[in-house]
Coordinates of C-alpha atoms in Angstrom, one line a residue:
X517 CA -57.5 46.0 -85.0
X518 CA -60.9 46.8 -83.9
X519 CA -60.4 45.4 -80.6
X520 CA -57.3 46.6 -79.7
X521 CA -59.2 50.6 -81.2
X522 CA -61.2 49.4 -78.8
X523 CA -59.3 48.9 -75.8
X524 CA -57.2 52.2 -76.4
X525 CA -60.5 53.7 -76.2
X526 CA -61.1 52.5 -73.3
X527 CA -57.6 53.4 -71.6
X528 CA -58.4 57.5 -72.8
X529 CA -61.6 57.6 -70.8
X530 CA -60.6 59.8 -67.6
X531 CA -60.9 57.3 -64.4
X532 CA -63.7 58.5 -62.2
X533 CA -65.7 60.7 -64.9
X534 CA -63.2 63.3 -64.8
X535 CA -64.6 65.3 -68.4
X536 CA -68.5 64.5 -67.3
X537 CA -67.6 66.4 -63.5
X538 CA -66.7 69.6 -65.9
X539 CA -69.5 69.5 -67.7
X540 CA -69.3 67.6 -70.6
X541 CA -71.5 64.7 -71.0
X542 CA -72.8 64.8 -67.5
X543 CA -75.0 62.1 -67.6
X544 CA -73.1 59.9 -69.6
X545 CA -70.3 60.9 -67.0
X546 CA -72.8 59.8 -64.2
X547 CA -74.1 56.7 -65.4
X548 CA -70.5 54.8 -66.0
X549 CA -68.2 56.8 -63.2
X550 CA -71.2 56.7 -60.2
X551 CA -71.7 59.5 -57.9
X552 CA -70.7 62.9 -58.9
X553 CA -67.5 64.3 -57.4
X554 CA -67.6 67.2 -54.5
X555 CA -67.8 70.7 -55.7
X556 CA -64.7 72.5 -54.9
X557 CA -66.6 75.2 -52.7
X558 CA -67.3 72.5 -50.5
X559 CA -63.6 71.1 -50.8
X560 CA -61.9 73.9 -49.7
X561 CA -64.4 74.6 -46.7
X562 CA -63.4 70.8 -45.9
X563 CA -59.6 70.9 -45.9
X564 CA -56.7 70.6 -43.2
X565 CA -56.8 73.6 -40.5
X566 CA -53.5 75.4 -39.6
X567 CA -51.7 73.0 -37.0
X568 CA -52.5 72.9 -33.6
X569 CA -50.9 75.2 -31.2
X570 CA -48.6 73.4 -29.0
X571 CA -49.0 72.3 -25.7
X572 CA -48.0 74.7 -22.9
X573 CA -46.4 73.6 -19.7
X574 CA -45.1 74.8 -16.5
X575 CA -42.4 74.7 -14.4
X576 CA -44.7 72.8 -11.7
X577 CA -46.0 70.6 -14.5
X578 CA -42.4 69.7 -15.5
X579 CA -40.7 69.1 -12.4
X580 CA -43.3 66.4 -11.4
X581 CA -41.6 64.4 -14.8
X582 CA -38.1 64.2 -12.7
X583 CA -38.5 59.7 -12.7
X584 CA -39.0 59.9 -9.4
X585 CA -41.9 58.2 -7.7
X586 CA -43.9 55.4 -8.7
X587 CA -44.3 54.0 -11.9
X588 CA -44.4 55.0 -14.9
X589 CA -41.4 57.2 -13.8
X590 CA -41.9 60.0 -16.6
X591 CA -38.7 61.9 -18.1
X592 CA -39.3 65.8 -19.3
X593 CA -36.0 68.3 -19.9
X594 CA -36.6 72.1 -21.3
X595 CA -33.9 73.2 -23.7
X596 CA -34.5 76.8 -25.0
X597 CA -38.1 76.8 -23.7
X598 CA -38.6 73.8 -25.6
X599 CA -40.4 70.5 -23.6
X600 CA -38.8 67.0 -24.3
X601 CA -40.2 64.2 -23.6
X602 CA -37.0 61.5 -23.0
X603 CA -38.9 58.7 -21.1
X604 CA -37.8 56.3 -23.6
X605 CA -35.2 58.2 -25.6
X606 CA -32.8 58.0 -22.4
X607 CA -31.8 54.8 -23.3
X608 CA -30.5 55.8 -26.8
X609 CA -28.7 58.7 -25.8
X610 CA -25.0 58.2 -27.2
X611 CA -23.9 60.1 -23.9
X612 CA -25.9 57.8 -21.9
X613 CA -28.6 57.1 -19.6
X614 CA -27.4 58.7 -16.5
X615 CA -26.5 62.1 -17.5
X616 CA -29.7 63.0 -19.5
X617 CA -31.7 61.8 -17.2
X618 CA -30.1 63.6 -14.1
X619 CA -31.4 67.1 -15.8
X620 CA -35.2 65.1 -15.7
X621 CA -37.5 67.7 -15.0
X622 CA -35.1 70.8 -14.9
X623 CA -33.9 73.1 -17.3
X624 CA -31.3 71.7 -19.5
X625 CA -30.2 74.3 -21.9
X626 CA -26.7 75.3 -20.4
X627 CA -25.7 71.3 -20.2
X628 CA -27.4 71.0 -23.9
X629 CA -24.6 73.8 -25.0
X630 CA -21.8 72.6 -23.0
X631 CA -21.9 69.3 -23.8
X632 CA -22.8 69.0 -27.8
X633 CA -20.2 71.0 -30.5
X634 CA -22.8 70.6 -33.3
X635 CA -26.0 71.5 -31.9
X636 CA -27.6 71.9 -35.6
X637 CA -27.3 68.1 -36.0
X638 CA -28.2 66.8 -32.7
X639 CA -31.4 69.3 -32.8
X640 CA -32.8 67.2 -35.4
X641 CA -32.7 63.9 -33.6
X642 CA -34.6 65.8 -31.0
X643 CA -37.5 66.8 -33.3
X644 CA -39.5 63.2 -32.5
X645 CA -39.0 63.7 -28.9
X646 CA -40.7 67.4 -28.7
X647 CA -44.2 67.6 -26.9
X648 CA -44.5 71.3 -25.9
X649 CA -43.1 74.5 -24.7
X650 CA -43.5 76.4 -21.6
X651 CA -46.5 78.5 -21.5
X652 CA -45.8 82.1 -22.0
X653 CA -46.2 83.3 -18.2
X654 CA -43.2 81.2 -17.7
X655 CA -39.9 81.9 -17.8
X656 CA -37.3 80.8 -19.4
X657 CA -36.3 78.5 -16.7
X658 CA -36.7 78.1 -13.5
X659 CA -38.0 80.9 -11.2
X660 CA -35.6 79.6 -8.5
X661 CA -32.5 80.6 -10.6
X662 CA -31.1 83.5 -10.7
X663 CA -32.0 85.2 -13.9
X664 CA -29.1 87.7 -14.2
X665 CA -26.5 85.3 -13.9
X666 CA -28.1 82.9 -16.3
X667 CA -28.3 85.3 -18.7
X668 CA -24.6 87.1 -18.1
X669 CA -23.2 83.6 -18.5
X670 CA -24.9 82.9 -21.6
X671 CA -23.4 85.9 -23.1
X672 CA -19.9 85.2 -22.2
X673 CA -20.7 81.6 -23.7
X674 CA -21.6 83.8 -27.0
X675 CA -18.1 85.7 -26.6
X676 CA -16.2 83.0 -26.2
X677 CA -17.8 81.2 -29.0
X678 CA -16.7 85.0 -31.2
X679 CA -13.4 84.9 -29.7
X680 CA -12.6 80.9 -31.2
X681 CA -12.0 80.0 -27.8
X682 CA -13.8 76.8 -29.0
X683 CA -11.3 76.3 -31.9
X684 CA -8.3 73.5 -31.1
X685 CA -4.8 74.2 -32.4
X686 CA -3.9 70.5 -33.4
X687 CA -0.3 71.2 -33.5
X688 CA -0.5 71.6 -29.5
X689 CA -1.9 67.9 -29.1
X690 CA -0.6 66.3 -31.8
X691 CA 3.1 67.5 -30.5
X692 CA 1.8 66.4 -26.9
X693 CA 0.9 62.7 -28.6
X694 CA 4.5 63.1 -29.7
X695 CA 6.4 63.4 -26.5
X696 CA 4.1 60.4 -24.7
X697 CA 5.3 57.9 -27.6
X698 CA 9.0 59.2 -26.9
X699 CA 8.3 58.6 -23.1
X700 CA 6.9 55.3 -24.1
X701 CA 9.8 54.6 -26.4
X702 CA 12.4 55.6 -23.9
X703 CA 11.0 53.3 -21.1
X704 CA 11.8 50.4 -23.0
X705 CA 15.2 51.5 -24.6
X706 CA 15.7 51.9 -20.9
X707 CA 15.9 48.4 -19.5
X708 CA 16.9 47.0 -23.4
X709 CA 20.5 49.1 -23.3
X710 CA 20.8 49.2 -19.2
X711 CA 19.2 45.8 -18.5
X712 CA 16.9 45.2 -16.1
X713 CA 18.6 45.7 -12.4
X714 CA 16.9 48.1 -9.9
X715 CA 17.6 51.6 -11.7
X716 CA 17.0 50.6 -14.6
X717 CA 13.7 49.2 -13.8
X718 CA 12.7 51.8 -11.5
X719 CA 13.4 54.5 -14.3
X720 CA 11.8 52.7 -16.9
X721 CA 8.6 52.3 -14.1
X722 CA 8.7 56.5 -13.8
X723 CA 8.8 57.2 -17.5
X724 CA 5.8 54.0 -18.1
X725 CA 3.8 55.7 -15.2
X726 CA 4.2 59.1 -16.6
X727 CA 3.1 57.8 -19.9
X728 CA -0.2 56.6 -18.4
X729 CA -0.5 59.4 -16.6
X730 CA 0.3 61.6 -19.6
X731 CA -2.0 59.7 -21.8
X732 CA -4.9 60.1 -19.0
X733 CA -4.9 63.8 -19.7
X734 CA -4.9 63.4 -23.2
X735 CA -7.6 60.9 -23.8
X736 CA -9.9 63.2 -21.5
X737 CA -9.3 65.8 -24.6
X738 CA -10.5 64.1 -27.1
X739 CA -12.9 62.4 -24.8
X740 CA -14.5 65.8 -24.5
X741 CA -14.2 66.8 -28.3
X742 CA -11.8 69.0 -27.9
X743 CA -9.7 68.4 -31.1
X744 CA -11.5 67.7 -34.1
X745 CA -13.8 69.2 -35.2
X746 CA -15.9 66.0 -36.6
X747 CA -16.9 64.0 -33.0
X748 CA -16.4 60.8 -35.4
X749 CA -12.5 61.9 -35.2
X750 CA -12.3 62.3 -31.6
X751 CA -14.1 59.5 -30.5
X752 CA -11.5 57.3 -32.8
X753 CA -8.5 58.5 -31.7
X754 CA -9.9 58.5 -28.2
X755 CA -10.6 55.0 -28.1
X756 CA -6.6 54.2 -29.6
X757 CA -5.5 57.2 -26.4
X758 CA -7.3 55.4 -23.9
X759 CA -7.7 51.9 -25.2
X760 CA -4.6 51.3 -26.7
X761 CA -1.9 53.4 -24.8
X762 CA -3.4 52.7 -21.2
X763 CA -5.3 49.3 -21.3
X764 CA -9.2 51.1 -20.5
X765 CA -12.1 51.4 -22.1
X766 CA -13.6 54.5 -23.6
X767 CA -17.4 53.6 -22.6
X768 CA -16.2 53.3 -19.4
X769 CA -15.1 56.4 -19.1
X770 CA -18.0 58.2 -21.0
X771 CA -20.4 57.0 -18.7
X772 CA -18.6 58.3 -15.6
X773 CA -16.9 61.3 -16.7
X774 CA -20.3 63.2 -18.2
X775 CA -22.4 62.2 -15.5
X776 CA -19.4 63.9 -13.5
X777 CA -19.5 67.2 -15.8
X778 CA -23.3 67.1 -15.1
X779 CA -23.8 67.3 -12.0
X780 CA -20.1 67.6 -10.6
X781 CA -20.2 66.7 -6.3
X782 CA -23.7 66.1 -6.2
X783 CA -24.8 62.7 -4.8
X784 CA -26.3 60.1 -6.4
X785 CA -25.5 61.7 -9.5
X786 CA -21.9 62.4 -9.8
X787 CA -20.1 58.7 -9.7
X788 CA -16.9 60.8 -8.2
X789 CA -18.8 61.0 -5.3
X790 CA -20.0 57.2 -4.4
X791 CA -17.2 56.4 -2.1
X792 CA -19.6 58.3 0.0
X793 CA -20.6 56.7 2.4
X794 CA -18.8 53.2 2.0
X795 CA -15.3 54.1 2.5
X796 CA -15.5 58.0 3.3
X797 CA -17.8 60.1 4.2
X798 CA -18.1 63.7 2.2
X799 CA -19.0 67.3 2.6
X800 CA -20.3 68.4 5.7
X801 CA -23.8 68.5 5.0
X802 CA -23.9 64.8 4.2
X803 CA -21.5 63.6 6.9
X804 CA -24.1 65.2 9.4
X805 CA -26.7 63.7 8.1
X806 CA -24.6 60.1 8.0
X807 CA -23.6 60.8 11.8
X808 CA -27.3 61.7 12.7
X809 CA -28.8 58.3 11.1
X810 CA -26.0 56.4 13.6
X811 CA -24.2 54.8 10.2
X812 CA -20.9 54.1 10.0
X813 CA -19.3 52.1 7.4
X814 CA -15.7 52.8 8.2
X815 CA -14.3 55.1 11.3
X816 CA -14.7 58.1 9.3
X817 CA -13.1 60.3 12.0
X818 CA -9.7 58.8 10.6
X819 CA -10.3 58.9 7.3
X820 CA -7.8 61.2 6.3
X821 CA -5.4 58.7 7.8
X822 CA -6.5 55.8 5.6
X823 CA -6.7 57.8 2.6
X824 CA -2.9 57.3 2.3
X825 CA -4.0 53.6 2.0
X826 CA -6.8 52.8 0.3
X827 CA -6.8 56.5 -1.6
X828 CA -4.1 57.5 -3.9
X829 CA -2.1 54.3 -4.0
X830 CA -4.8 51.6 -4.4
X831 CA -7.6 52.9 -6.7
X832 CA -6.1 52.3 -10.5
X833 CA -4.3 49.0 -9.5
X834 CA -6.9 47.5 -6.9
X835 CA -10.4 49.0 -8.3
X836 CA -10.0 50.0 -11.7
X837 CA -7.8 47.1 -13.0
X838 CA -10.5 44.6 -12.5
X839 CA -13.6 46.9 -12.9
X840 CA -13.1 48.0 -16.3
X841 CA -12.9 44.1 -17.5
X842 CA -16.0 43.6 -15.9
X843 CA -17.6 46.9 -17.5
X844 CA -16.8 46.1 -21.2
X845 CA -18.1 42.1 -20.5
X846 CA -21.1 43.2 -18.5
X847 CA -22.0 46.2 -21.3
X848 CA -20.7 43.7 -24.5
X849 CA -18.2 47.0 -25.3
X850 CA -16.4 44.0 -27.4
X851 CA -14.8 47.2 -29.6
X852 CA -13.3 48.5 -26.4
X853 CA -12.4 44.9 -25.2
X854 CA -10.3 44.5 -28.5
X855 CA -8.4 48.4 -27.9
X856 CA -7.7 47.0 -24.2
X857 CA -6.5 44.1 -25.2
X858 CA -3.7 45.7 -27.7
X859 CA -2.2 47.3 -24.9
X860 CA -1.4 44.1 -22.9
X861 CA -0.3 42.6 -26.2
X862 CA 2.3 45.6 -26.6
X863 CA 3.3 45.5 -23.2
X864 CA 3.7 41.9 -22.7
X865 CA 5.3 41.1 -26.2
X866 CA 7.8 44.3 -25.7
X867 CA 8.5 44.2 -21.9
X868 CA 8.5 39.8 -21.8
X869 CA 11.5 39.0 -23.1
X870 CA 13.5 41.6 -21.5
X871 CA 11.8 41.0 -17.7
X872 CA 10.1 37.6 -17.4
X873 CA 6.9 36.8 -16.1
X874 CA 7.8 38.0 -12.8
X875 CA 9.3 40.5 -13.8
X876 CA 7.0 42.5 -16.3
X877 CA 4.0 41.9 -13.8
X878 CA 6.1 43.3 -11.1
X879 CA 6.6 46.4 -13.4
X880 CA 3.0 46.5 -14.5
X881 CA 1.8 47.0 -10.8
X882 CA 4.8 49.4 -9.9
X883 CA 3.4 51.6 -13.2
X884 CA -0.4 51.5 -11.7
X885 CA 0.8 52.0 -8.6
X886 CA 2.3 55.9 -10.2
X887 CA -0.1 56.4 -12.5
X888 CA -2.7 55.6 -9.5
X889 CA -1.3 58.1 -7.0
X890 CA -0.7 60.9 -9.5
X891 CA -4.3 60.9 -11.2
X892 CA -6.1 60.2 -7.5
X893 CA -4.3 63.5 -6.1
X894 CA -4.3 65.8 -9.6
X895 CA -8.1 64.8 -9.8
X896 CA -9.2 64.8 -6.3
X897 CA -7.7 68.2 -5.8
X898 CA -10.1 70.2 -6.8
X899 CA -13.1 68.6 -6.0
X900 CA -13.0 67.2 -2.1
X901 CA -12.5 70.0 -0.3
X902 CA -15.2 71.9 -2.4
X903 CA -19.0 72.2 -1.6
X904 CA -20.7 67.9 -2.1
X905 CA -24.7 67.6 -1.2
X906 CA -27.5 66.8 -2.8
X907 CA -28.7 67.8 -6.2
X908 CA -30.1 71.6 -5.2
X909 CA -30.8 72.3 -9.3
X910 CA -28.7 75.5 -9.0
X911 CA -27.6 77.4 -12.1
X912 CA -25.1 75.9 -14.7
X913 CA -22.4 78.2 -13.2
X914 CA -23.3 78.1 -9.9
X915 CA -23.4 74.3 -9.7
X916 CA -19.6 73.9 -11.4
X917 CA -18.3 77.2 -9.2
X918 CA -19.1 75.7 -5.5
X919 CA -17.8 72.1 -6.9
X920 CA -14.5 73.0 -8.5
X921 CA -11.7 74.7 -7.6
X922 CA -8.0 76.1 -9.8
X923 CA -4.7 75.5 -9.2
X924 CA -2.2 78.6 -9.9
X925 CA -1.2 78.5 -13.5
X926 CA 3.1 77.8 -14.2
X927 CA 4.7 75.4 -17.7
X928 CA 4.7 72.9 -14.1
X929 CA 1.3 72.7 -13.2
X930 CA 0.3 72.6 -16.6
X931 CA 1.9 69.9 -18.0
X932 CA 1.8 67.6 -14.4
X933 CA -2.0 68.6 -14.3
X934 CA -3.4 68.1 -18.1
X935 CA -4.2 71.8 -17.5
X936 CA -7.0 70.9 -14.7
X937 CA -5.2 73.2 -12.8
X938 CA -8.1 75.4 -14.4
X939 CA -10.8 73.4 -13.1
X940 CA -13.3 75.7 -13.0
X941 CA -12.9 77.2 -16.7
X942 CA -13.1 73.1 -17.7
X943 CA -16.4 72.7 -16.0
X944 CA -17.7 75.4 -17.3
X945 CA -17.2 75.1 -21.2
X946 CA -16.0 71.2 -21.3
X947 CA -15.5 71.2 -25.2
X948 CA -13.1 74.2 -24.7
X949 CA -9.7 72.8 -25.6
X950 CA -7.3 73.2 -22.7
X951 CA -4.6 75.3 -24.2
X952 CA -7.5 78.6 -24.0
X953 CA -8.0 77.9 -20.3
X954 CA -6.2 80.7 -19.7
X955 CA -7.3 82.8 -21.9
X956 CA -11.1 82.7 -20.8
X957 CA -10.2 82.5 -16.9
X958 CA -10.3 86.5 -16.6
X959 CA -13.4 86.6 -18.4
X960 CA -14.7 83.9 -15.4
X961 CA -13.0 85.9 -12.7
X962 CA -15.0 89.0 -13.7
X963 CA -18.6 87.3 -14.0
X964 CA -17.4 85.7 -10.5
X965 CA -16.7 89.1 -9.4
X966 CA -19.9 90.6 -10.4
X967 CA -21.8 88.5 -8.9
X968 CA -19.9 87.7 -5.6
X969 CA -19.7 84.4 -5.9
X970 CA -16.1 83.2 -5.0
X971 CA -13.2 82.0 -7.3
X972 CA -11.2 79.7 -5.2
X973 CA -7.3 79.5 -6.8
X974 CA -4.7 78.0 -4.6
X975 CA -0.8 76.5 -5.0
X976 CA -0.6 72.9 -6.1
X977 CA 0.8 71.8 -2.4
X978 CA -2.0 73.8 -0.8
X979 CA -4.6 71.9 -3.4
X980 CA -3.0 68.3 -1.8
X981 CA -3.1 69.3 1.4
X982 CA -6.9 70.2 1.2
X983 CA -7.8 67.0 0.0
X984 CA -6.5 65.7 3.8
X985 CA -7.7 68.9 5.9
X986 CA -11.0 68.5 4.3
X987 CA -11.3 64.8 5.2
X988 CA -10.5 65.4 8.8
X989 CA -13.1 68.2 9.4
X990 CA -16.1 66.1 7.8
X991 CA -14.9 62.9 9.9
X992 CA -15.3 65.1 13.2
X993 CA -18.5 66.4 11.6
X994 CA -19.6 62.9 11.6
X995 CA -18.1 61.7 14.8
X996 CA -19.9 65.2 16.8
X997 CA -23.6 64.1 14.9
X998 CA -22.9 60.7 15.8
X999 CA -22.1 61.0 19.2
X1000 CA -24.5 63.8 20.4
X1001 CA -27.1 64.5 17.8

């Protein structure tokens, strides 16, 4: 019993001389605990500053981060003043590589709004990547810009926002998910009642290629987040839309389509663009500049003769068909390989018995060949005959204004569209689901107005018809620079 008195005796003395430190028993305290402890004067004079202030930047300072030049190529982006270092992040960004790092060393605010419905969340993954802020003689981006027009856009961004103009009505694409299963349904009931002679087939090709084409426009809505409100929603029902009812992968189209949103006509940044200069050459400015460094890849001065050849009819069933295969291996996208797969599975269980092997291939290519020429002419539209050049690291609305054009609004051009008849009101809030276009486009017309910058709105034949007009005049532009300059 003594011992273990003892012991407990023991475990009550305070570790480190705590009692002999207040005063009682101070040399008892000092002979068992060792040195005395710091008075707490001295403590406090010793303890953690205020943090330090943050680093200040320029614009100067942060343009020279744009990863280009030598090694180590260094990545900064401002967002609200704020300086981001995305060197490594870049990698890891869910909307990948490529269209984060086309903003390096430019203000990326606008983009940062457009692009991401929950900012609160996505703000916190960005706390680690935070180095600075610009210093307070600097403004809020770029002196280059023009400030009045950044800041009248950003308040129409804030009205829209107030006017739910952001806020999907379900109904609208759920009933639009409706009609392409009843498309898809009657393509089959099609040949199974009528059997599978020429009209027949043919009609059951027209109602299969207007599913695909359909189902194109839809996927791109929830590929933008435009239904749900929870992104996990719309990226699963995206990957069934474009996976399962067309046969592509959602990656895929991710990494094109943002870096397209982006930087929309802007070389070497928008993938829209890269036929440029291997099979066409674009915009005047850079068909000059191709004619005056004597290249020439294909006679460009007839390439709005061959665009009826290796344009509208051969891109989906000649490019895409083996690209996307290639993608999902190259990337390991096995989820997306598995959604592809389904389709095939569908089609060839569904479509084989009725058709044959000859047959149901001879039908696949016939739907590609639809689908190709309707999404080639719908999506080059409004983009070809508008402003393409280099990256000039002009204004959010400025960039999407000179690279996008509308189509005149009817039930038509709507529905045969996806509603990128309004083009420019797409590029300009990209989350915005489609059935508000309209709603917003006076609001657009008015800043365009304002600020004299010009809102180009045609009729759908007049959109087609550009396409080839503008092809010609940048071929001659080439031929004249290649000839004589």
């Amino acid at each position: 019993m003594s011992a273990e008195k003892g012991a407990a005796s023991r475990r009550r003395q305070p570790m480190g001389g705590g009692l002999a430190g207040r005063g009682e028993g101070r040399g008892a305290g000092r002979a068992q605990a060792g040195p005395e402890p710091e008075p707490r004067s001295r403590l406090k004079m010793e303890a953690p500053g205020p943090a330090p202030a943050p680093r200040r930047f320029t614009w100067e300072e942060i343009a020279q981060r744009s990863a280009r030049g030598p090694p180590p190529q260094e990545r900064w982006l401002v967002i609200d003043r704020k300086v981001y270092d995305i060197s490594r992040f870049h990698r890891r960004h869910p909307g990948g590589s490529r269209v984060i790092s086309h903003y390096a060393g430019q203000d990326a605010t606008d983009p940062f709004i457009a692009f991401h419905p929950d900012k609160a969340l996505v703000r916190k993954y960005m706390s680690p990547l935070l180095i600075g802020e610009l210093a307070p003689d600097q403004p809020s981006f770029e002196p280059s810009k023009n400030k009045k027009l950044v800041e009248d856009f950003r308040e129409l961004r804030v009205a829209v926002e107030k006017m739910g103009l952001l806020k999907p009505n379900r109904t609208f694409f759920m009933l639009h998910l409706c009609h392409i299963l009843l498309l898809d349904i009657a393509a089959w009931l099609t040949i199974w009642y009528f059997g599978s002679s020429t009209v027949p087939f043919l009609i059951s090709a027209v109602l299969l290629g207007t599913v695909q084409a359909q189902a194109g426009w839809l996927q791109h809505d929830f590929g933008h987040l435009s239904v749900f409100s929870e992104s996990r929603w719309n990226h699963l029902v995206h990957k069934f839309v474009i996976g399962h009812l067309k046969g592509a992968p959602a990656s895929w189209w991710n990494h094109l389509h943002f870096q397209h949103h982006a930087k929309p006509n802007c070389f070497r940044k928008d993938p829209d663009v890269n036929m440029h200069p291997l099979f066409f050459a674009l915009g005047k400015t850079l068909s000059v500049e191709l004619g005056v460094q004597k290249k020439k890849f294909m006679p460009y001065n007839h390439q709005h003769k061959y665009f009826f050849i290796i344009g509208p009819p051969a891109l989906v069933p000649l490019y895409f068909q083996w690209y996307i295969f290639y993608f999902v291996v190259q990337r390991k996208q096995w989820v997306d390989l598995a959604w592809m797969l389904t389709f095939y599975i569908r089609f060839f269980l569904t479509y084989l018995p009725l058709l044959g092997v000859k047959g149901i291939l001879g039908l696949h290519l016939l739907v590609r060949f639809i689908e190709s020429n309707w999404f080639v002419w719908v999506t080059q539209m409004n983009h070809i005959p508008m402003h393409i050049d280099y990256d000039k690291n002009v204004d959010w609305f400025s960039t999407q204004l000179q690279a996008t054009c509308n189509v005149h609004q009817s039930l038509f051009n709507d529905w045969f569209s996806g509603h990128l008849n309004f083009q420019i009101e797409h590029h300009l809030f990209p989350t915005m689901p489609r059935h508000n276009y309209w709603k917003v486009a006076p609001l657009v017309k008015s800043l365009c107005a304002k600020h004299g910058i010009e809102y180009h709105c045609k009729p759908l034949l007049t959109a087609f018809a550009d396409i080839v007009h503008s092809l010609k005049d940048s071929g001659e532009l080439w031929l004249d620079a290649y000839l004589h300059k």
